C-alpha positions as CSV (number, residue, x, y, z in Angstrom):
1,M,0.0,0.0,0.0
2,G,1.6,3.3,-1.1
3,E,1.3,6.5,0.8
4,K,-0.3,9.5,-0.6
5,G,0.1,13.1,0.0
6,L,3.0,14.9,1.6
7,S,4.4,12.1,3.6
8,G,4.4,9.7,0.6
9,T,6.0,12.3,-1.6
10,V,8.7,13.1,1.0
11,R,9.4,9.4,1.6
12,K,10.0,9.0,-2.2
13,A,12.5,12.0,-2.3
14,P,16.1,10.7,-2.8
15,L,17.3,12.2,0.5
16,E,19.7,9.3,1.1
17,K,21.8,10.7,-1.9
18,V,22.3,14.0,0.0
19,Y,23.6,12.2,3.1
20,E,25.8,9.6,1.4
21,L,29.3,9.7,2.8
22,G,30.9,10.8,-0.4
23,S,28.4,13.5,-0.9
24,V,28.9,14.8,2.7
25,K,32.7,14.8,2.3
26,G,32.5,16.6,-1.1
27,T,30.1,19.2,0.1
28,C,32.0,20.0,3.2
29,R,35.3,20.3,1.2
30,Q,33.7,22.5,-1.5
31,A,31.8,24.7,0.9
32,D,34.9,26.0,2.6
33,G,37.4,25.6,-0.3
34,Y,40.0,23.0,-0.7
35,Q,42.4,24.2,2.0
36,P,42.2,21.4,4.7
37,H,44.1,23.5,7.3
38,L,41.3,26.1,7.1
39,M,38.4,23.7,6.9
40,S,35.4,24.5,9.0
41,P,32.4,22.2,8.4
42,E,29.6,24.7,9.3
43,N,29.1,25.9,5.7
44,G,29.1,22.3,4.4
45,M,26.5,21.2,6.9
46,R,24.4,24.3,6.0
47,Q,24.7,23.4,2.4
48,L,23.6,19.7,3.1
49,A,20.6,20.9,4.9
50,C,19.7,23.3,2.1
51,N,20.0,20.5,-0.4
52,A,17.7,18.3,1.6
53,L,15.2,21.1,2.1
54,D,15.2,21.9,-1.6
55,Q,14.1,18.4,-2.4
56,V,11.0,18.6,-0.2
57,A,10.1,22.3,-0.9
58,G,7.9,21.4,-3.9
59,P,5.8,18.8,-2.1
60,V,5.4,21.0,0.9
61,Q,4.3,24.0,-1.2
62,A,1.8,21.8,-3.0
63,C,0.5,20.6,0.3
64,V,0.1,24.1,1.7
65,Q,-1.7,25.2,-1.5
66,A,-4.1,22.2,-1.2
67,V,-4.9,23.1,2.4
68,Y,-5.3,26.8,1.5
69,T,-7.7,25.8,-1.3
70,L,-9.7,23.5,1.0
71,L,-10.0,26.1,3.7
72,L,-11.0,28.8,1.1
73,N,-13.7,26.5,-0.3
74,A,-15.0,25.6,3.2
75,A,-15.2,29.3,4.1
76,R,-17.3,30.2,1.1
77,P,-21.1,30.2,1.6
């Protein structure tokens, strides 16, 4: 039985690709440049979070729009 709606769409998003070890290492290296003695992972972690949130932004916006339309229709006489 497949899930519908926001939870099903988010579960189908390829978030595991964002958090694969190679992806995490590469993102952290690129975010702060390729100077290992100056590396600070904060920008890389921020970039990983942004990448994950970008993948679910579309489904979340669609869900909010659906709720807005439902409430608008319910409020009409």
